[in-house]
Short mmCIF file of C-alpha atoms and ligand atoms in Angstrom, two decimals:
data_model
loop_
_atom_site.label_atom_id
_atom_site.label_comp_id
_atom_site.label_asym_id
_atom_site.label_seq_id
_atom_site.Cartn_x
_atom_site.Cartn_y
_atom_site.Cartn_z
CA MET A 295 17.96 -5.96 -28.48
CA LEU A 296 15.58 -8.22 -27.16
CA ALA A 297 18.93 -9.90 -25.09
CA ALA A 298 19.62 -6.49 -23.68
CA ALA A 299 16.17 -5.46 -22.71
CA GLY A 300 15.61 -9.17 -21.16
CA TYR A 301 18.56 -8.48 -18.91
CA GLY A 302 17.58 -5.09 -17.91
CA GLU A 303 13.91 -6.05 -17.04
CA TRP A 304 15.27 -9.04 -14.96
CA ARG A 305 17.80 -6.95 -13.37
CA LEU A 306 14.31 -4.55 -12.94
CA ARG A 307 13.46 -6.09 -10.39
CA ASP A 308 15.68 -6.00 -7.48
CA THR A 309 16.61 -2.40 -7.71
CA PRO A 310 15.04 -0.20 -5.33
CA LEU A 311 12.72 1.32 -8.69
CA GLY A 312 11.67 -2.05 -9.16
CA ARG A 313 10.69 -2.90 -5.71
CA ALA A 314 8.61 0.34 -5.90
CA MET A 315 7.00 -0.76 -8.61
CA ARG A 316 6.34 -3.60 -7.51
CA ALA A 317 5.13 -2.21 -4.04
CA VAL A 318 3.00 0.46 -5.74
CA ARG A 319 1.29 -2.43 -8.01
CA ASP A 320 0.35 -4.57 -4.87
CA ASN A 321 -1.29 -1.62 -2.59
CA GLU A 322 -0.36 1.82 -3.50
CA LEU A 323 -1.75 2.93 -0.61
CA ALA A 324 1.36 1.12 2.18
CA ALA A 325 4.06 2.54 -0.65
CA GLY A 326 2.91 5.92 -0.06
CA VAL A 327 2.71 5.48 3.13
CA ALA A 328 5.91 3.44 3.50
CA GLY A 329 7.95 7.14 1.86
CA ILE A 330 7.67 5.72 -1.61
CA ASP A 331 6.44 8.65 -4.31
CA VAL A 332 3.76 6.78 -6.31
CA TYR A 333 2.89 9.57 -8.94
CA ARG A 334 6.62 8.99 -10.08
CA THR A 335 7.06 5.52 -9.82
CA LYS A 336 4.07 5.51 -12.29
CA VAL A 337 5.18 7.98 -14.58
CA VAL A 338 8.63 5.59 -14.50
CA ALA A 339 6.62 2.50 -15.09
CA PHE A 340 5.27 4.56 -18.13
CA ALA A 341 7.63 5.91 -19.15
CA LEU A 342 10.25 2.34 -19.15
CA SER A 343 6.97 0.89 -20.99
CA SER A 344 6.84 3.59 -23.59
CA LEU A 345 10.86 3.35 -24.09
CA LEU A 346 10.40 -0.86 -25.11
CA GLY A 347 7.17 -0.01 -26.62
CA GLY A 348 8.93 2.51 -29.01
CA LEU A 349 11.81 0.49 -29.49
CA GLY A 350 10.01 -2.50 -30.38
CA GLY A 351 7.86 -0.46 -33.00
CA ALA A 352 11.55 1.34 -34.77
CA LEU A 353 12.92 -2.95 -35.31
CA PHE A 354 9.73 -3.54 -36.69
CA ALA A 355 9.49 -0.11 -38.79
CA GLY A 356 12.88 -0.70 -39.50
CA GLY A 357 12.76 -4.36 -40.84
CA PHE A 358 9.91 -4.53 -43.38
CA ALA A 359 11.25 -0.37 -44.27
CA TYR A 360 7.05 -0.30 -44.36
CA VAL A 361 4.17 0.24 -41.23
CA SER A 362 0.48 0.82 -41.44
CA PRO A 363 -2.13 0.74 -38.25
CA ASP A 364 -3.68 -2.55 -40.21
CA GLN A 365 -0.87 -4.52 -39.31
CA PHE A 366 -1.51 -3.78 -35.40
CA SER A 367 -5.29 -4.90 -35.64
CA PHE A 368 -7.15 -5.70 -32.13
CA ALA A 369 -6.44 -9.62 -32.35
CA GLU A 370 -3.17 -9.24 -32.61
CA SER A 371 -3.37 -7.08 -29.09
CA VAL A 372 -5.18 -10.14 -28.50
CA VAL A 373 -2.77 -12.46 -29.00
CA PHE A 374 -0.27 -9.91 -27.44
CA LEU A 375 -1.48 -9.79 -24.29
CA THR A 376 -1.87 -13.99 -24.26
CA MET A 377 1.78 -14.07 -24.75
CA VAL A 378 2.09 -12.63 -21.65
CA LEU A 379 -0.38 -13.77 -19.54
CA LEU A 380 0.58 -17.29 -20.11
CA GLY A 381 4.37 -17.20 -19.57
CA GLY A 382 3.78 -15.77 -16.48
CA VAL A 383 3.82 -11.08 -16.21
CA SER A 384 6.65 -11.02 -13.32
CA SER A 385 9.42 -12.04 -15.43
CA PRO A 386 10.97 -11.55 -18.75
CA VAL A 387 11.47 -15.23 -18.58
CA GLY A 388 7.79 -15.48 -18.81
CA ALA A 389 6.85 -13.17 -21.91
CA ALA A 390 9.74 -15.10 -23.99
CA ILE A 391 8.35 -19.08 -22.97
CA GLY A 392 4.63 -17.65 -23.69
CA THR A 393 5.77 -15.79 -26.81
CA GLY A 394 7.68 -19.20 -28.47
CA LEU A 395 4.81 -20.75 -27.41
CA LEU A 396 2.09 -19.13 -29.23
CA ILE A 397 3.94 -18.97 -32.16
CA VAL A 398 5.00 -22.99 -32.21
CA LEU A 399 1.69 -23.86 -31.05
CA PRO A 400 -0.27 -23.11 -34.15
CA GLU A 401 2.60 -24.89 -36.41
CA TRP A 402 2.55 -27.83 -33.99
CA LEU A 403 -1.55 -27.80 -33.78
CA ARG A 404 -1.29 -27.30 -37.95
CA PHE A 405 -2.23 -31.25 -39.30
CA LEU A 406 -5.83 -30.80 -38.00
CA LYS A 407 -6.42 -27.88 -40.19
CA SER A 408 -7.81 -29.97 -42.22
CA VAL A 409 -11.18 -30.40 -39.76
CA PRO A 410 -12.35 -26.72 -39.72
CA GLY A 411 -13.03 -25.51 -36.73
CA LEU A 412 -11.50 -28.00 -34.38
CA TYR A 413 -7.79 -25.81 -34.25
CA LEU A 414 -9.19 -22.98 -32.91
CA ALA A 415 -10.97 -25.19 -30.22
CA ILE A 416 -7.90 -27.42 -29.11
CA TYR A 417 -6.26 -23.74 -29.49
CA GLY A 418 -8.48 -21.69 -26.92
CA ALA A 419 -8.96 -24.63 -24.89
CA ALA A 420 -5.31 -24.94 -24.65
CA VAL A 421 -5.29 -21.22 -23.65
CA ILE A 422 -7.40 -21.06 -21.17
CA GLY A 423 -6.43 -24.87 -19.08
CA ILE A 424 -2.86 -22.77 -18.49
CA ILE A 425 -4.69 -20.07 -17.68
CA LEU A 426 -6.64 -21.42 -15.14
CA PHE A 427 -4.29 -23.45 -13.76
CA MET A 428 -1.42 -22.00 -13.61
CA PRO A 429 -2.57 -18.10 -12.46
CA ASP A 430 1.34 -16.42 -12.56
CA GLY A 431 0.93 -18.16 -15.66
CA ILE A 432 3.97 -21.06 -16.36
CA TRP A 433 7.20 -19.79 -15.54
CA GLY A 434 4.98 -18.26 -12.42
CA PHE A 435 4.05 -21.94 -11.47
CA ILE A 436 8.00 -23.56 -12.13
CA ARG A 437 8.95 -20.90 -10.57
CA GLY A 438 7.01 -21.70 -7.39
CA ARG A 439 8.30 -25.19 -8.21
CA LEU A 440 11.76 -24.05 -7.67
CA ASP A 441 11.08 -21.93 -4.42
CA ARG A 442 9.57 -24.33 -2.65
CA PHE A 443 13.21 -26.79 -3.83
CA LYS A 444 15.54 -23.29 -2.62
CA ARG A 445 14.02 -23.29 0.58
CA THR A 446 15.61 -25.69 1.94
CA ALA A 447 19.20 -24.17 1.62
CA ALA A 448 21.10 -23.10 3.75
CA ARG A 449 19.55 -19.69 5.49
CA PRO A 450 22.51 -17.22 5.64
CA ALA A 451 24.85 -15.83 8.79
CA SER A 452 22.36 -14.10 11.59
CA ALA A 453 21.64 -10.67 10.59
CA GLY A 454 23.18 -7.63 13.44
CA THR A 455 21.44 -6.27 16.04
CA LEU A 456 18.45 -3.09 14.91
CA ALA A 457 19.56 0.35 15.36
CA LEU A 458 16.87 2.61 16.61
CA SER A 459 18.12 6.73 16.39
CA GLY A 460 13.89 7.14 17.69
CA GLY A 461 15.14 10.76 15.52
CA GLY A 462 18.36 11.71 18.05
CA SER A 463 17.85 14.94 20.33
CA GLY A 464 14.97 16.42 18.87
CA ALA A 465 12.67 18.77 20.80
CA ALA A 466 10.77 17.46 23.68
CA THR A 467 7.40 16.99 21.51
CA VAL A 468 7.50 14.39 18.32
CA LEU A 469 4.24 14.44 17.72
CA GLU A 470 2.00 17.76 18.04
CA LEU A 471 -1.51 17.70 16.61
CA ARG A 472 -2.95 21.29 16.98
CA ARG A 473 -6.88 21.76 16.73
CA LEU A 474 -7.54 19.25 14.31
CA SER A 475 -10.47 18.30 12.11
CA LYS A 476 -11.56 15.75 9.54
CA HIS A 477 -15.57 16.49 8.69
CA PHE A 478 -16.90 13.70 6.24
CA GLY A 479 -19.55 15.58 4.99
CA GLY A 480 -21.40 16.21 7.99
CA LEU A 481 -19.89 13.88 9.90
CA LYS A 482 -16.83 15.27 12.40
CA ALA A 483 -14.89 12.31 12.54
CA VAL A 484 -12.50 13.92 14.33
CA ASP A 485 -13.58 17.62 15.69
CA ALA A 486 -10.77 20.02 16.88
CA ILE A 487 -8.84 17.66 18.54
CA ASP A 488 -5.38 18.59 20.76
CA LEU A 489 -2.71 15.98 21.21
CA ALA A 490 1.03 16.19 22.60
CA VAL A 491 3.10 13.25 22.39
CA ARG A 492 6.05 13.62 24.34
CA ARG A 493 9.93 11.51 23.17
CA GLY A 494 9.64 8.37 24.36
CA GLY A 495 7.60 5.47 25.92
CA VAL A 496 4.56 4.49 24.42
CA HIS A 497 1.05 6.91 24.67
CA ALA A 498 -2.38 5.30 23.25
CA LEU A 499 -4.80 6.35 21.88
CA ILE A 500 -7.97 4.99 22.41
CA GLY A 501 -12.43 5.31 22.19
CA PRO A 502 -15.21 3.43 21.18
CA ASN A 503 -15.49 2.10 17.87
CA GLY A 504 -16.05 4.78 14.80
CA SER A 505 -14.28 7.36 17.38
CA GLY A 506 -12.26 8.67 15.16
CA LYS A 507 -9.43 7.20 16.10
CA THR A 508 -8.08 5.82 12.21
CA THR A 509 -9.18 9.07 10.93
CA THR A 510 -7.08 10.76 13.43
CA LEU A 511 -4.42 8.26 12.57
CA ASN A 512 -5.05 8.90 8.79
CA VAL A 513 -4.76 12.20 8.40
CA LEU A 514 -1.62 11.96 10.18
CA SER A 515 0.27 10.36 7.99
CA GLY A 516 -1.43 12.18 5.15
CA LEU A 517 -4.08 10.25 3.49
CA TYR A 518 -7.01 12.53 4.38
CA ARG A 519 -6.26 16.03 3.86
CA ALA A 520 -6.88 17.80 7.41
CA THR A 521 -9.95 19.99 7.50
CA GLY A 522 -9.08 22.35 9.89
CA GLY A 523 -5.47 22.25 11.82
CA SER A 524 -2.67 22.24 12.28
CA ILE A 525 0.32 18.55 12.26
CA LEU A 526 3.45 19.28 13.73
CA LEU A 527 6.12 15.97 13.33
CA ASN A 528 9.74 16.95 15.53
CA GLY A 529 9.06 20.82 15.36
CA ARG A 530 7.72 20.81 11.24
CA ASP A 531 4.49 22.04 9.63
CA VAL A 532 3.38 18.74 7.85
CA THR A 533 0.08 19.49 7.53
CA GLU A 534 0.52 20.27 3.73
CA LEU A 535 2.91 17.62 2.98
CA PRO A 536 2.07 14.32 1.12
CA PRO A 537 2.30 10.83 2.72
CA HIS A 538 5.76 9.93 0.95
CA ILE A 539 7.28 13.31 2.12
CA ARG A 540 6.28 13.11 6.05
CA THR A 541 7.59 9.38 6.04
CA ARG A 542 10.65 10.68 5.17
CA ALA A 543 10.33 13.29 7.40
CA GLY A 544 10.57 10.46 10.61
CA LEU A 545 6.56 8.64 10.23
CA GLY A 546 6.34 5.51 10.25
CA ARG A 547 3.12 3.22 10.45
CA THR A 548 0.99 0.02 10.58
CA PHE A 549 -2.97 -0.63 9.18
CA GLN A 550 -5.86 -1.51 10.95
CA ASN A 551 -5.98 -3.52 8.21
CA ILE A 552 -2.57 -5.33 7.54
CA ARG A 553 -0.98 -3.42 4.48
CA LEU A 554 2.05 -5.41 3.31
CA TRP A 555 2.42 -6.68 -0.10
CA ARG A 556 1.61 -9.62 -0.54
CA SER A 557 3.06 -11.34 -3.32
CA MET A 558 7.38 -10.16 -2.44
CA THR A 559 8.84 -11.58 0.35
CA ALA A 560 9.25 -10.38 4.02
CA LEU A 561 12.55 -9.35 3.56
CA GLU A 562 11.62 -7.61 0.10
CA ASN A 563 8.81 -5.98 1.81
CA VAL A 564 11.51 -4.60 4.59
CA THR A 565 13.88 -3.84 2.43
CA VAL A 566 12.12 -1.23 1.05
CA GLY A 567 11.11 0.54 3.69
CA ALA A 568 14.88 0.51 5.44
CA GLU A 569 15.57 2.11 1.77
CA ARG A 570 13.29 5.07 2.81
CA PRO A 571 15.09 8.26 0.54
CA GLY A 572 16.65 10.75 2.73
CA SER A 573 18.10 7.70 5.57
CA PRO A 574 21.95 7.92 5.16
CA ILE A 575 21.86 4.38 3.90
CA ALA A 576 19.83 4.81 1.60
CA ARG A 577 22.00 5.03 -1.59
CA ASP A 578 24.33 2.22 0.19
CA GLY A 579 22.09 -1.67 -1.09
CA ASP A 580 24.02 -3.95 1.21
CA ALA A 581 23.69 -1.52 4.52
CA VAL A 582 20.29 -1.92 3.53
CA LEU A 583 19.96 -5.42 2.92
CA ALA A 584 21.85 -5.94 6.41
CA ARG A 585 19.56 -3.29 8.01
CA ALA A 586 15.98 -4.83 6.44
CA ARG A 587 17.44 -8.96 8.02
CA ALA A 588 18.07 -7.13 11.61
CA ALA A 589 14.67 -5.57 11.38
CA LEU A 590 13.10 -8.45 10.34
CA ALA A 591 15.21 -10.23 13.32
CA PHE A 592 13.92 -8.23 15.64
CA VAL A 593 10.58 -9.29 14.97
CA GLY A 594 11.72 -13.08 14.81
CA LEU A 595 10.72 -13.32 11.58
CA GLU A 596 14.48 -13.65 9.95
CA ALA A 597 14.38 -17.19 9.25
CA ARG A 598 11.58 -16.75 7.02
CA ALA A 599 13.06 -13.24 5.23
CA ASP A 600 12.44 -14.45 1.70
CA GLU A 601 8.86 -16.25 1.77
CA VAL A 602 5.89 -14.32 0.20
CA VAL A 603 4.10 -12.84 2.28
CA ALA A 604 1.04 -14.06 1.78
CA GLY A 605 2.30 -17.06 3.35
CA PHE A 606 2.51 -16.10 6.66
CA SER A 607 0.07 -16.41 9.39
CA TYR A 608 -1.88 -13.03 10.61
CA GLY A 609 0.57 -12.30 13.60
CA HIS A 610 3.29 -12.93 12.00
CA GLN A 611 1.78 -10.54 8.86
CA ARG A 612 0.86 -8.28 11.74
CA ALA A 613 5.02 -8.47 12.68
CA ILE A 614 6.33 -7.99 9.40
CA GLU A 615 4.31 -4.63 9.09
CA ILE A 616 5.77 -3.25 12.21
CA ALA A 617 9.03 -4.26 10.76
CA ARG A 618 8.87 -2.54 8.08
CA ALA A 619 8.13 0.82 9.56
CA LEU A 620 11.47 -0.42 12.34
CA ALA A 621 13.16 -0.55 9.19
CA SER A 622 12.39 3.14 8.23
CA ASP A 623 14.19 4.10 11.53
CA PRO A 624 11.06 6.48 12.52
CA VAL A 625 11.40 9.61 15.02
CA LEU A 626 7.55 8.13 15.63
CA LEU A 627 5.72 5.07 15.18
CA LEU A 628 2.22 5.26 14.61
CA LEU A 629 0.16 1.24 15.12
CA ASP A 630 -3.30 1.25 14.43
CA GLU A 631 -5.15 -1.94 16.58
CA PRO A 632 -1.71 -3.86 16.39
CA GLY A 633 -3.55 -6.60 18.31
CA ALA A 634 -6.61 -6.68 16.71
CA GLY A 635 -7.34 -10.38 15.50
CA LEU A 636 -4.38 -11.33 17.50
CA ASN A 637 -4.71 -15.10 19.94
CA SER A 638 -3.62 -14.55 23.60
CA SER A 639 -0.29 -15.87 23.26
CA GLU A 640 0.51 -13.30 19.94
CA LYS A 641 -1.03 -10.35 22.43
CA VAL A 642 1.62 -11.23 24.50
CA GLU A 643 4.81 -11.60 22.03
CA LEU A 644 3.33 -8.09 20.71
CA ARG A 645 3.13 -6.81 24.19
CA ASP A 646 7.12 -7.98 24.83
CA LEU A 647 7.64 -6.03 21.49
CA LEU A 648 6.42 -3.36 22.20
CA ARG A 649 8.28 -3.05 24.94
CA ARG A 650 11.45 -4.11 23.15
CA ILE A 651 10.50 -1.00 21.03
CA SER A 652 9.83 1.53 23.65
CA ALA A 653 12.94 0.49 25.84
CA ARG A 654 15.54 1.55 22.68
CA GLY A 655 13.83 4.96 22.22
CA LEU A 656 11.97 4.91 20.47
CA THR A 657 8.26 6.90 20.13
CA ILE A 658 5.06 5.23 19.68
CA LEU A 659 1.03 6.32 19.53
CA ILE A 660 -0.54 3.15 19.69
CA ILE A 661 -4.58 2.95 19.23
CA ASP A 662 -6.18 0.25 20.62
CA HIS A 663 -8.90 -0.82 22.06
CA ASP A 664 -7.65 -4.43 24.17
CA MET A 665 -7.48 -2.66 27.46
CA THR A 666 -5.07 -5.02 28.89
CA LEU A 667 -2.62 -4.73 26.29
CA VAL A 668 -3.12 -0.60 26.22
CA THR A 669 -2.25 -0.30 30.48
CA GLU A 670 0.13 -3.02 30.31
CA VAL A 671 1.88 -0.97 27.55
CA ALA A 672 0.69 2.79 27.92
CA GLU A 673 1.95 6.05 29.75
CA HIS A 674 -0.11 8.23 28.56
CA ILE A 675 -3.66 8.03 27.14
CA THR A 676 -6.13 10.15 25.11
CA VAL A 677 -10.19 9.04 24.81
CA LEU A 678 -11.68 9.96 21.84
CA ASN A 679 -15.34 9.43 21.92
CA PHE A 680 -17.94 11.04 18.67
CA GLY A 681 -14.34 13.01 17.58
CA ARG A 682 -13.85 14.94 20.39
CA ARG A 683 -11.23 14.43 23.02
CA ILE A 684 -12.94 13.29 25.93
CA ALA A 685 -10.04 12.50 28.43
CA ASP A 686 -5.70 12.91 28.44
CA GLY A 687 -3.31 12.47 31.22
CA VAL A 688 -1.24 9.84 32.78
CA ALA A 689 -2.82 6.51 32.30
CA ALA A 690 -4.31 5.87 35.62
CA ASP A 691 -5.74 9.04 36.06
CA VAL A 692 -7.18 8.45 32.54
CA LEU A 693 -8.92 5.06 33.00
CA SER A 694 -10.92 6.67 36.41
CA HIS A 695 -12.50 9.29 34.58
CA PRO A 696 -15.69 8.98 34.84
CA ASP A 697 -16.55 10.74 31.29
CA VAL A 698 -14.83 7.50 30.34
CA ILE A 699 -16.08 5.13 31.77
CA ALA A 700 -19.33 6.19 30.94
CA ALA A 701 -18.10 6.05 27.15
CA TYR A 702 -16.63 2.87 27.95
CA LEU A 703 -20.46 1.33 29.60
CA GLY A 704 -22.25 3.85 26.20
CA THR A 705 -23.88 6.72 27.83
CA ALA A 706 -23.81 9.99 27.26
CA PRO A 707 -21.43 11.21 28.78
CA ASP A 708 -23.73 14.30 29.92
CA ALA A 709 -26.07 11.91 31.51
CA ALA A 710 -22.50 10.38 33.59
CA ALA A 711 -21.61 13.89 34.74
P1 ADP B 252 -12.06 4.14 14.61
O1 ADP B 252 -10.98 4.04 13.68
O2 ADP B 252 -12.08 4.63 16.13
O3 ADP B 252 -12.78 3.32 14.88
P2 ADP B 252 -13.22 5.78 12.10
O4 ADP B 252 -11.69 6.49 12.55
O5 ADP B 252 -12.82 4.07 11.30
O6 ADP B 252 -13.22 4.81 13.58
O7 ADP B 252 -14.45 6.66 11.71
C1 ADP B 252 -14.69 7.88 13.16
C2 ADP B 252 -16.27 7.89 11.62
O8 ADP B 252 -15.53 8.29 10.40
C3 ADP B 252 -16.90 6.10 12.08
O9 ADP B 252 -18.76 6.65 11.80
C4 ADP B 252 -16.29 6.53 10.39
O10 ADP B 252 -18.10 5.43 9.63
C5 ADP B 252 -15.87 8.06 9.79
N1 ADP B 252 -15.32 7.46 8.46
C6 ADP B 252 -14.87 7.54 8.46
N2 ADP B 252 -14.12 7.31 7.22
C7 ADP B 252 -14.59 7.89 6.56
C8 ADP B 252 -14.88 7.96 4.99
N3 ADP B 252 -13.66 7.80 4.30
N4 ADP B 252 -15.93 7.99 4.69
C9 ADP B 252 -16.91 8.75 5.52
N5 ADP B 252 -16.87 8.81 6.90
C10 ADP B 252 -16.11 7.94 7.76
MG1 MG B 253 -10.03 2.65 13.36
#
């Protein structure tokens, strides 16, 4: 039973369900937006845990032919938790190591029992020491060393090219907002905005800080519920749908503050994007992996696919986030300030990346207040100020609009008029 449970858990890690569970643990918001049904994933995780607990309980009761609540004291629960933390929570190997250690450690220290208290003090110090110096447990520590060793190994053959369908031949308007509003109490963060994003090209949503850009995007991707108005994606009303369903309907996005699953590798992050349910390749593991590699290659990071995300530079993390969104083959790509925090050479790379995405026919809605980037990539601009749309149209016209200039210089629109 132990071997079967251990094997099942070991294999679970690299299945779509295992990746979804790790993604939900690392960043729930990003998981929903990447197409994962967060609620269902949690229920499945609880059910699997209960299954293992129930199995253990049945074997225990069968073995002792007797069960009573006092066999399971609070101290006992702490020991179980310590076993797992000590060995490493992320793998059954860690649990086995921790359990073994906590069973043999008291035996090894038995000779100290003659001095009262000394045994417990040493035992406690050993546990604290391991948790302090090996935060990922003993197995996490060992695997970290092994990974560093493996990283120098030969890289697999190069990835194929990333196919972006851009939603195929749908309606001419990819996204339409009709009098969309989002109020926080008395604050009208987004106030009856109309917006139409045409298929193909780059559409920019700009405005001073606090003008409602991120809020618009959050309502769009379903993280906030709209106070009023409606959202049509490819002609379909998605106003009331949860985030993962909108993603399945073709919305891809990145966040103003990067939201990657930090304990997972670059490739695993992008793989979750590629296995978006509803995509034609979702059930074909090899095709999903190939697509994830192609998406990483598209942003220039294929060679570092197996590194954990936390070790990447800020600019590269942004690129991985874009790759994750691209891997789901969206109809519309929403980017929230992708240029924020990038240095000038990274911004040039970003601009080229946006142009390459756009050249493949995928529509982009980009938020940024870097005017250089916006004027270089966007054909169409919508300007927000205090939650209202103050201008909309072809880039050059919008940027010379007096209200827009006033908003950016900080004067009230009425005074400028
Ligand atoms: P932008 O992205 O254009 O800089 P935001 O959309 O983040 O602006 O914010 C617009 C306004 O909404 C700001 O005044 C902000 O303080 C407010 N706001 C944003 N999110 C929330 C929230 N969750 N609760 C209350 N107010 C919010
Ligand atoms: Mg913002």
